[in-house]
Coordinates of C-alpha atoms in Angstrom, one line a residue:
M165 CA -71.1 43.9 -7.2
A166 CA -68.7 46.9 -6.6
Q167 CA -66.8 47.8 -9.7
H168 CA -63.0 47.8 -9.4
P169 CA -61.1 50.3 -11.5
L170 CA -59.4 47.6 -13.5
L171 CA -62.7 45.8 -14.0
H172 CA -64.3 49.0 -15.1
S173 CA -61.6 49.7 -17.6
L174 CA -61.9 46.2 -19.0
Q175 CA -65.7 46.6 -19.2
W176 CA -66.1 43.5 -16.9
T177 CA -69.7 44.0 -15.9
T178 CA -72.5 42.2 -14.1
P179 CA -75.7 42.5 -16.1
E180 CA -78.9 43.2 -14.1
G181 CA -80.7 40.1 -12.9
H182 CA -77.7 37.9 -13.4
G183 CA -75.5 36.5 -10.6
C184 CA -72.4 36.0 -12.6
L185 CA -70.0 38.2 -14.4
E186 CA -70.2 38.8 -18.1
R187 CA -66.6 37.9 -19.0
P188 CA -64.7 39.2 -21.9
P189 CA -62.1 36.9 -23.5
A190 CA -59.0 36.1 -21.4
E191 CA -56.8 37.3 -24.3
Q192 CA -58.5 40.8 -24.1
V193 CA -58.2 40.9 -20.3
L194 CA -54.5 40.0 -20.1
S195 CA -53.6 42.3 -23.0
Q196 CA -55.4 45.3 -21.6
F197 CA -54.0 44.6 -18.1
L198 CA -50.4 44.6 -19.5
Q199 CA -51.1 47.8 -21.4
L200 CA -52.5 49.6 -18.3
F201 CA -49.7 48.2 -16.1
A202 CA -47.0 49.3 -18.4
S203 CA -48.4 52.8 -19.0
R204 CA -46.0 55.6 -17.9
G205 CA -48.7 57.4 -16.0
A206 CA -49.4 54.5 -13.7
S207 CA -48.2 55.3 -10.1
S208 CA -47.2 52.6 -7.5
D209 CA -50.6 52.9 -5.8
A210 CA -52.4 52.5 -9.1
K211 CA -50.3 49.4 -10.0
A212 CA -51.0 48.0 -6.5
G213 CA -54.7 48.5 -7.2
M214 CA -54.5 46.9 -10.6
I215 CA -52.9 43.8 -9.0
R216 CA -55.6 43.6 -6.4
D217 CA -58.2 43.8 -9.2
L218 CA -56.3 41.1 -11.1
L219 CA -56.4 38.9 -8.1
A220 CA -60.2 39.4 -7.9
I221 CA -60.4 38.3 -11.6
L222 CA -58.3 35.3 -11.1
E223 CA -60.3 34.2 -8.1
A224 CA -63.6 34.6 -10.1
V225 CA -62.6 32.6 -13.1
D226 CA -61.8 29.0 -13.8
C227 CA -58.9 27.4 -15.7
Q228 CA -61.2 26.9 -18.7
W229 CA -61.6 30.6 -19.1
L230 CA -58.0 31.4 -18.4
F231 CA -56.4 28.8 -20.7
G232 CA -59.2 27.6 -23.0
G233 CA -60.8 30.7 -24.3
C234 CA -57.8 32.4 -25.8
H235 CA -56.0 31.9 -29.1
P236 CA -53.8 28.9 -28.8
N237 CA -50.5 30.8 -29.1
A238 CA -51.7 34.0 -27.4
A239 CA -52.5 32.6 -24.0
P240 CA -49.1 31.3 -23.1
T241 CA -47.3 34.4 -24.4
L242 CA -49.6 36.8 -22.6
L243 CA -49.3 34.9 -19.4
R244 CA -45.5 34.9 -19.7
D245 CA -45.5 38.6 -20.3
M246 CA -47.7 39.2 -17.3
V247 CA -45.6 37.0 -15.0
V248 CA -42.4 38.8 -16.2
A249 CA -44.0 42.3 -15.7
L250 CA -45.2 41.4 -12.2
S251 CA -41.9 39.8 -11.2
L252 CA -40.1 43.0 -12.2
Y253 CA -42.6 45.0 -10.2
A254 CA -41.8 43.0 -7.1
A255 CA -38.0 42.7 -7.7
P256 CA -35.5 44.0 -5.2
P257 CA -34.2 47.5 -5.9
Q258 CA -31.3 47.7 -8.2
Q259 CA -28.0 48.7 -6.8
E260 CA -25.0 50.4 -8.3
P261 CA -22.0 48.1 -8.8
E262 CA -19.6 50.6 -7.0
G263 CA -22.0 51.4 -4.2
G264 CA -22.0 48.0 -2.5
G265 CA -25.8 47.8 -2.3
L266 CA -28.5 49.5 -0.2
P267 CA -28.4 49.6 3.5
S268 CA -30.4 47.0 5.4
G269 CA -32.9 49.5 6.7
D270 CA -33.7 51.1 3.3
P271 CA -37.5 51.6 3.0
S272 CA -37.3 50.2 -0.6
Y273 CA -36.9 46.7 0.9
A274 CA -40.2 47.0 2.9
A275 CA -42.0 48.1 -0.3
V276 CA -40.6 45.1 -2.2
A277 CA -41.9 42.8 0.5
S278 CA -45.4 44.3 0.2
R279 CA -45.4 44.0 -3.6
A280 CA -44.0 40.5 -3.5
A281 CA -46.8 39.4 -1.2
D282 CA -49.5 40.6 -3.6
V283 CA -47.8 39.2 -6.6
S284 CA -47.3 35.9 -5.0
L285 CA -51.0 35.5 -4.5
G286 CA -51.6 36.0 -8.2
F287 CA -48.9 33.5 -9.1
I288 CA -50.2 31.0 -6.7
S289 CA -53.6 31.3 -8.2
I290 CA -52.2 30.8 -11.8
V291 CA -50.2 27.8 -10.7
A292 CA -53.3 26.3 -9.0
K293 CA -55.3 26.7 -12.2
V294 CA -52.5 25.1 -14.3
E295 CA -52.6 22.1 -11.9
S296 CA -56.4 21.9 -12.2
A297 CA -56.3 22.1 -16.0
K298 CA -54.2 18.9 -16.2
G299 CA -57.3 16.9 -15.1
L300 CA -59.7 18.4 -17.6
E301 CA -60.4 16.5 -20.8
R302 CA -60.8 19.7 -22.8
L303 CA -57.5 21.1 -21.7
G304 CA -55.1 18.5 -20.4
T305 CA -51.4 18.3 -21.4
A306 CA -52.0 19.8 -24.8
V307 CA -52.7 23.2 -23.2
V308 CA -50.8 22.8 -19.9
G309 CA -47.5 22.0 -21.7
P310 CA -47.3 25.2 -23.7
I311 CA -48.4 27.2 -20.7
L312 CA -45.7 25.7 -18.5
R313 CA -43.0 26.2 -21.1
Q314 CA -43.7 29.9 -21.0
V315 CA -44.3 30.6 -17.3
A316 CA -42.3 27.9 -15.4
G317 CA -39.0 29.7 -15.8
P318 CA -40.1 33.2 -14.6
L319 CA -42.2 31.7 -11.8
Y320 CA -39.3 29.6 -10.6
L321 CA -37.0 32.7 -10.6
F322 CA -39.5 34.8 -8.7
A323 CA -40.0 32.0 -6.1
V324 CA -36.3 31.5 -5.5
T325 CA -35.7 35.3 -5.3
H326 CA -38.1 35.6 -2.4
V327 CA -38.0 32.1 -0.7
A328 CA -34.7 32.6 1.2
E329 CA -33.9 35.0 4.0
R330 CA -32.7 38.2 2.4
L331 CA -32.9 41.9 3.1
W332 CA -36.0 42.2 0.8
T333 CA -37.9 39.3 2.3
T334 CA -40.1 38.8 5.3
P335 CA -41.4 35.6 7.0
K336 CA -44.7 36.2 5.1
T337 CA -43.1 36.6 1.7
R338 CA -40.8 33.6 2.2
R339 CA -43.8 31.4 3.2
M340 CA -45.8 32.5 0.1
A341 CA -42.8 32.0 -2.2
Q342 CA -42.4 28.5 -0.8
E343 CA -46.1 27.8 -1.4
L344 CA -45.6 29.1 -5.0
L345 CA -42.6 26.9 -5.5
D346 CA -44.4 23.8 -4.1
G347 CA -47.4 24.5 -6.5
L348 CA -45.0 24.8 -9.4
L349 CA -43.4 21.5 -8.6
R350 CA -46.8 19.8 -8.4
A351 CA -47.9 21.4 -11.7
S352 CA -44.7 20.1 -13.3
D353 CA -45.1 16.6 -11.8
C354 CA -41.9 17.0 -9.9
R355 CA -41.1 15.9 -6.3
S356 CA -38.3 18.3 -5.6
V357 CA -36.4 21.3 -7.0
P358 CA -33.5 19.2 -8.2
E359 CA -35.9 17.0 -10.1
F360 CA -37.6 20.1 -11.6
L361 CA -34.3 21.4 -12.9
R362 CA -32.7 18.3 -14.1
G363 CA -35.5 15.9 -14.8
A364 CA -36.6 12.8 -13.0
R365 CA -34.4 10.5 -15.1
E366 CA -31.0 10.9 -16.8
D367 CA -32.7 11.0 -20.2
E368 CA -34.9 13.9 -19.3
T369 CA -33.9 17.5 -19.8
G370 CA -35.7 19.2 -17.0
W371 CA -36.2 23.0 -16.8
L372 CA -32.6 24.2 -16.1
A373 CA -32.1 25.3 -19.7
V374 CA -35.3 27.3 -19.6
V375 CA -34.4 28.8 -16.2
M376 CA -30.9 29.8 -17.4
Q377 CA -32.3 31.3 -20.6
C378 CA -34.6 33.5 -18.5
L379 CA -31.7 34.4 -16.2
K380 CA -29.2 35.0 -19.0
P381 CA -29.9 38.8 -19.5
E382 CA -29.2 39.3 -15.8
L383 CA -25.9 37.4 -15.8
T384 CA -23.8 39.5 -18.2
K385 CA -20.8 41.4 -17.2
D386 CA -22.7 44.7 -17.2
T387 CA -25.9 43.6 -15.5
W388 CA -25.3 40.9 -12.8
Q389 CA -24.2 43.4 -10.1
R390 CA -27.2 45.6 -10.4
S391 CA -29.7 43.1 -9.0
P392 CA -28.8 41.9 -5.4
A393 CA -30.8 38.7 -6.0
T394 CA -29.3 37.5 -9.3
K395 CA -26.1 35.9 -7.8
H396 CA -28.1 34.1 -5.1
V397 CA -30.7 32.8 -7.6
F398 CA -27.9 31.5 -9.9
S399 CA -25.9 29.9 -7.1
C400 CA -28.9 28.2 -5.6
T401 CA -30.1 26.9 -8.9
L402 CA -26.6 25.6 -9.8
Q403 CA -26.2 23.8 -6.5
H404 CA -29.4 21.8 -7.2
V405 CA -28.0 20.2 -10.4
T406 CA -25.4 17.5 -10.1
R407 CA -23.7 14.9 -12.2
P408 CA -24.6 13.7 -14.9
W409 CA -27.2 16.4 -15.6
L410 CA -24.9 19.4 -15.2
G411 CA -22.4 18.6 -18.0
P412 CA -24.6 19.6 -21.0
H413 CA -25.1 23.0 -19.4
L414 CA -21.5 23.8 -18.8
E415 CA -21.4 26.6 -21.3
K416 CA -24.3 28.3 -19.5
V417 CA -23.0 28.0 -15.9
L418 CA -19.2 28.4 -16.2
P419 CA -19.0 32.1 -17.4
P420 CA -21.3 33.5 -14.7
S421 CA -19.3 31.5 -12.1
L422 CA -16.1 33.1 -13.4
L423 CA -17.7 36.5 -13.3
L424 CA -18.7 36.1 -9.7
S425 CA -15.2 34.9 -8.7
D426 CA -13.6 37.8 -10.4
D427 CA -15.5 40.5 -8.5
Y428 CA -13.7 42.8 -6.1
R429 CA -16.0 42.0 -3.1
E430 CA -15.1 39.1 -0.9
E431 CA -18.6 37.6 -0.6
N432 CA -19.0 37.5 -4.4
K433 CA -15.6 35.9 -4.8
I434 CA -16.4 33.2 -2.3
L435 CA -19.8 32.6 -4.0
G436 CA -18.1 32.4 -7.4
V437 CA -15.5 30.0 -6.2
Q438 CA -18.1 27.8 -4.6
C439 CA -19.9 27.7 -7.9
L440 CA -16.7 26.7 -9.7
H441 CA -16.1 24.0 -7.2
H442 CA -19.6 22.6 -7.7
I443 CA -18.9 22.6 -11.5
I444 CA -15.6 20.9 -11.1
R445 CA -17.1 18.1 -9.0
N446 CA -20.1 17.5 -11.2
V447 CA -18.9 18.0 -14.8
P448 CA -16.9 15.2 -16.6
A449 CA -13.2 15.9 -16.7
A450 CA -13.1 15.7 -20.5
D451 CA -15.7 18.5 -20.8
L452 CA -13.7 20.6 -18.3
C453 CA -10.5 20.2 -20.2
Q454 CA -12.0 20.9 -23.6
Y455 CA -11.2 24.4 -25.0
N456 CA -8.7 24.9 -22.1
R457 CA -11.6 25.5 -19.7
A458 CA -9.7 23.9 -16.8
Q459 CA -6.7 26.1 -17.4
V460 CA -8.9 29.2 -17.3
V461 CA -10.4 28.1 -14.0
Y462 CA -7.0 27.2 -12.6
H463 CA -5.6 30.7 -13.4
A464 CA -8.7 32.4 -11.9
L465 CA -8.2 30.3 -8.7
F466 CA -4.4 30.8 -8.6
N467 CA -4.8 34.5 -8.5
H468 CA -6.9 34.2 -5.4
L469 CA -4.0 32.6 -3.5
Y470 CA -2.6 36.1 -3.0
S471 CA -5.6 37.1 -1.0
K472 CA -5.3 37.7 2.7
E473 CA -9.0 36.8 3.4
A474 CA -9.1 33.5 5.4
R475 CA -12.7 32.6 4.2
L476 CA -11.8 33.1 0.6
L477 CA -8.6 31.1 0.8
Q478 CA -10.4 28.2 2.4
V479 CA -12.8 27.7 -0.5
V480 CA -10.0 28.4 -3.0
L481 CA -7.7 25.7 -1.6
L482 CA -10.5 23.2 -1.4
C483 CA -11.5 23.9 -5.0
L484 CA -7.9 23.6 -6.2
L485 CA -7.5 20.2 -4.6
D486 CA -10.3 18.9 -6.8
L487 CA -9.2 20.7 -9.9
L488 CA -5.5 19.8 -9.9
P489 CA -5.9 16.1 -10.6
I490 CA -8.1 16.9 -13.6
L491 CA -5.8 19.5 -15.0
E492 CA -2.6 17.5 -14.5
K493 CA -4.0 14.4 -16.1
A494 CA -4.9 16.5 -19.2
L495 CA -1.5 18.1 -19.3
Q496 CA 0.2 14.6 -19.2
R497 CA -1.6 13.7 -22.4
L498 CA -0.1 16.7 -24.3
P499 CA 2.8 15.9 -26.6
H500 CA 6.2 17.3 -25.8
N501 CA 5.2 18.2 -22.2
P502 CA 7.9 17.1 -19.8
Q503 CA 5.9 18.4 -16.8
L504 CA 9.0 19.3 -14.7
V505 CA 6.9 21.7 -12.6
T506 CA 3.2 20.7 -12.2
P507 CA 0.4 23.0 -11.2
S508 CA 0.4 21.2 -7.8
D509 CA 4.1 22.2 -7.4
E510 CA 3.2 25.8 -8.3
V511 CA 0.4 26.0 -5.8
L512 CA 2.3 24.4 -3.0
Q513 CA 5.3 26.6 -3.6
L514 CA 3.2 29.7 -3.4
V515 CA 1.3 28.5 -0.3
L516 CA 4.6 27.6 1.5
T517 CA 6.0 31.0 0.7
H518 CA 3.0 32.7 2.2
M519 CA 3.0 30.4 5.2
E520 CA 6.6 31.3 6.1
S521 CA 5.8 35.0 6.6
E522 CA 2.2 34.7 7.8
H523 CA 1.6 35.8 11.4
R524 CA -2.2 36.2 11.4
L525 CA -3.8 33.2 13.2
P526 CA -6.9 32.9 11.0
L527 CA -4.7 32.6 7.9
R528 CA -2.2 30.3 9.6
R529 CA -5.1 28.0 10.5
V530 CA -6.5 27.9 6.9
Y531 CA -3.0 27.2 5.4
A532 CA -2.2 24.5 8.0
R533 CA -5.6 22.8 7.7
N534 CA -5.2 22.3 4.0
L535 CA -1.5 21.5 3.8
P536 CA -1.8 17.7 4.6
A537 CA -4.1 17.3 1.5
F538 CA -1.5 18.9 -0.7
V539 CA 1.3 16.7 0.7
E540 CA -0.9 13.7 -0.1
R541 CA -1.6 15.1 -3.5
L542 CA 2.1 15.3 -4.4
G543 CA 3.2 12.0 -2.8
I544 CA 6.9 11.3 -3.3
Q545 CA 7.2 14.5 -5.3
I546 CA 6.9 16.4 -2.0
A547 CA 10.7 15.8 -1.8
R548 CA 11.0 18.8 -4.1
H549 CA 9.7 21.1 -1.4
L550 CA 11.3 19.6 1.7
K551 CA 13.6 22.6 2.5
R552 CA 10.8 25.1 2.6
L553 CA 8.3 22.7 4.1
Q554 CA 10.6 21.9 7.0
R555 CA 10.9 25.6 7.8
V556 CA 7.1 25.9 7.8
I557 CA 6.6 22.8 10.0
V558 CA 9.2 24.0 12.6
G559 CA 7.8 27.5 12.6
Y560 CA 4.2 26.4 13.0
L561 CA 5.0 23.9 15.8
E562 CA 6.6 26.7 17.8
V563 CA 3.5 28.9 18.0
S564 CA 0.3 28.0 19.8
D565 CA -2.8 29.2 18.0
G566 CA -5.4 29.1 20.7
P567 CA -7.4 26.6 22.7
D568 CA -8.2 24.4 19.7
E569 CA -4.6 24.3 18.4
T570 CA -5.9 23.9 14.9
A571 CA -2.7 24.9 13.2
R572 CA -0.4 22.7 15.3
L573 CA -2.6 19.7 14.9
A574 CA -2.7 20.1 11.2
T575 CA 1.0 20.7 11.0
L576 CA 1.6 17.4 12.9
E577 CA -0.6 15.7 10.3
T578 CA 1.5 17.3 7.5
L579 CA 4.7 16.1 9.1
K580 CA 3.2 12.6 9.4
H581 CA 2.3 12.4 5.7
T582 CA 5.7 14.0 4.7
I583 CA 7.6 11.3 6.6
Q584 CA 5.5 8.5 5.1
H585 CA 6.0 9.8 1.5
A586 CA 9.6 11.1 1.7
W587 CA 11.1 8.9 4.4
P588 CA 14.5 8.3 2.6
R589 CA 15.1 12.0 2.9
M590 CA 14.3 12.3 6.7
S591 CA 17.7 11.2 8.1
C592 CA 19.5 14.4 7.2
R593 CA 16.6 16.4 8.7
L594 CA 16.3 14.3 11.8
A595 CA 18.0 16.7 14.3
V596 CA 15.9 19.7 13.3
L597 CA 12.6 17.9 13.3
L598 CA 13.3 16.0 16.6
K599 CA 14.3 19.2 18.4
A600 CA 11.1 20.9 17.1
L601 CA 8.9 18.0 18.2
L602 CA 10.4 17.7 21.7
R603 CA 10.2 21.4 22.3
M604 CA 6.5 21.5 21.3
M605 CA 5.8 18.4 23.5
L606 CA 7.4 20.0 26.5
D607 CA 5.4 23.2 25.9
V608 CA 2.2 21.3 25.7
A609 CA 2.9 19.0 28.7
T610 CA 3.8 22.0 30.9
D611 CA 1.1 24.3 29.6
R612 CA -1.2 25.7 32.3
S613 CA -3.3 27.9 30.0
L614 CA -7.0 27.3 29.0
T615 CA -6.2 24.7 26.3
P616 CA -8.5 21.8 27.0
E617 CA -7.0 18.5 28.2
P618 CA -8.3 16.5 25.2
V619 CA -6.6 18.9 22.8
K620 CA -3.3 18.5 24.7
A621 CA -3.6 14.8 24.6
E622 CA -4.2 14.8 20.9
L623 CA -1.2 17.0 20.3
L624 CA 1.0 14.7 22.3
Q625 CA -0.4 11.6 20.6
K626 CA 0.2 13.0 17.1
A627 CA 3.7 14.2 18.1
T628 CA 4.5 10.7 19.5
E629 CA 3.3 9.1 16.2
C630 CA 5.7 11.5 14.3
L631 CA 8.6 10.5 16.5
I632 CA 7.9 6.8 15.9
L633 CA 7.7 7.4 12.2
L634 CA 11.0 9.4 12.3
D635 CA 12.6 6.5 14.2
H636 CA 11.5 4.1 11.5
A637 CA 12.7 6.3 8.7
S638 CA 16.1 6.7 10.4
H639 CA 16.5 3.0 11.3
G640 CA 16.4 3.6 15.0
Q641 CA 18.4 6.8 15.3
V642 CA 15.7 8.6 17.2
K643 CA 16.0 6.0 20.1
V644 CA 19.7 6.7 20.2
L645 CA 19.3 10.5 20.3
L646 CA 16.6 10.1 23.0
Q647 CA 18.8 8.1 25.4
G648 CA 18.9 9.8 28.7
V649 CA 16.2 12.3 27.8
R650 CA 13.4 10.3 29.4
R651 CA 15.4 9.7 32.6
S652 CA 16.1 13.5 33.0
C653 CA 12.5 14.5 32.1
Q654 CA 10.5 15.8 35.1
D655 CA 7.0 15.7 33.5
E656 CA 5.3 12.3 33.8
T657 CA 3.1 12.9 30.7
L658 CA 6.1 13.6 28.5
K659 CA 8.0 10.6 29.9
E660 CA 5.1 8.3 29.0
C661 CA 5.2 9.6 25.4
L662 CA 9.0 9.0 25.2
R663 CA 8.6 5.6 26.7
K664 CA 6.2 4.6 23.8
V665 CA 8.8 5.7 21.3
E666 CA 11.6 3.7 22.9
E667 CA 9.5 0.6 23.2
E668 CA 8.2 0.7 19.6
P669 CA 10.2 -1.8 17.5
V670 CA 11.9 -0.5 14.4
K671 CA 10.1 -1.5 11.1
S672 CA 9.8 -0.3 7.6
I673 CA 7.5 2.5 6.6
S674 CA 4.7 1.6 4.2
T675 CA 3.9 4.5 1.9
P676 CA 0.2 5.3 2.0

C-alpha cells in the first residue's frame, strides 16, 4: 500500500504479510492531524494533501475505531476541533466592511469551491459513521450523543454556508452540502431542518441554541461584515424557527437582526428588516415589549422611512404594520399615557408627507400599495389625517403609473376604506373627491395607450364603488351633482358606470 505523507507522519503502516493497517489510536491521529494542519509552514497544497489523506483514513476505518477507541471526553472535542478547522479552511474569503466584498470573478471563490468539495467528503464520512454508531450495542446513544453535541453545530453551519447558490458555491458543492445536511438530519433523528433546529415537539429544545452559540463570534458588531456567508446563514437559520420555539431565543436573534438592519448597504438593511419581521410575527408580544424591545425595533424601522429605496420601504412598511398593534397595546397599559398621538399616527403622517412630494413611480407604487392597510389600522382615527390624505388621493388619481396602474388601483382602495371609516366627514370633501374620480374615469375610459382592458375595467369598477360609497355618505348628494352628466357624456363605458351610481339606492354605510 502506497504511503501518503500524512499516513507516514502518523506512522500508520501496513506490516509485511498483513492485509490490514496497523492503526494507532484515533485520539493520536486526530491530534497529530490538527497539529500538522495548523502549523505555520503548511501551504495550501500541503493542506489539500492532508485532507485527501484524512479522507483515505476515514474510508479505511469504522465507527468503532473513530468513536470507541478514544478517551471518552477526548473524541468529541478533537472531532469538533477538526470540523471547525476544516470549515475555516473552506470558508469564503473575508471581505473588508468598507470594500463591499469581492468581485464575482475573484479566483478566491473558485479555490473555496474546490476546498469545500474535499472537506464535504470528509464531513459526509463522519456523519455516516455517526449514523452507523447509533445501531451498535457497544456505542449507541451513550457515545453518539456527546459526539453530536460537539459537531452538529459546526457541521450545520458549514452545510448551510455552501448549500445555497452563492458566489463561492458551484452545483457540485451545493449538492455535496445538501448530502451532508441530509446525513446530519438522519443522524439527529430529524425529518427536516426546522425540526432539527427547534425540536420535534414543543417541549424539545432542538439545536438552535447550539447553532447560535457557534455563530455568536461571527455576529458581533466588529465581525459580521467580514464573512459574506454569516448574514445568509443567520437569516436562513432564523426563518426556519417559528412560534412557539423562537421566543426563548429572542436575546440571541434580536441583536444580530438589528445590526443587519442598521448597515449602510441596502441589501443588508432589507435582510435585517426581514429578520425583524420574522421575529415580530413569531415571538409573543409580551416578550417583545419587555425591556422596551418593541420600542427599539420601532425606532430602527421608523428611521428607514426616510429611505428612497423602494425595495427597502416595502419590507419596512410591512414590518411596521405587524409591529404597531403590539407596540400600541403595550403603550395603552402604561399609567398616565393619554396616547394623543400614537405610533400609527406618526408613521402615517410621515408616509403621507413623503407621498405628497414623491414623483418616482417605484416609490409611489410602494407607498400606495401599503396605504390601505394603514387606513384600516387607524379606523375612525383616520379622520385626523383627512386633509393631507385627501391631497394624496387626488394627486395619485391624476397620474397614470404604467400598464398595471398599481398606484391608482391602490389609491382607490385607500379612498374606499377612508369613506367607510370616516363617512361623517365626507360631505364637506365631496366636491373635490367627486371631481377627481370623474376626471380619472374619463381619462381611463378614453385612454388609447397600452393599458390592458382588464386593468381599465378594474379601475372603472373601483371608482364606481367609491362614487356609490360617497353617495351613501352624503345621503344622495352625488346623484344630485351627477344630474345631466350622464346625458352629456359621449363615452358609453363611462355612461354605464354613472348609470350604476344613479340606480343604486341610498343606504347607510356599515363600518368594516
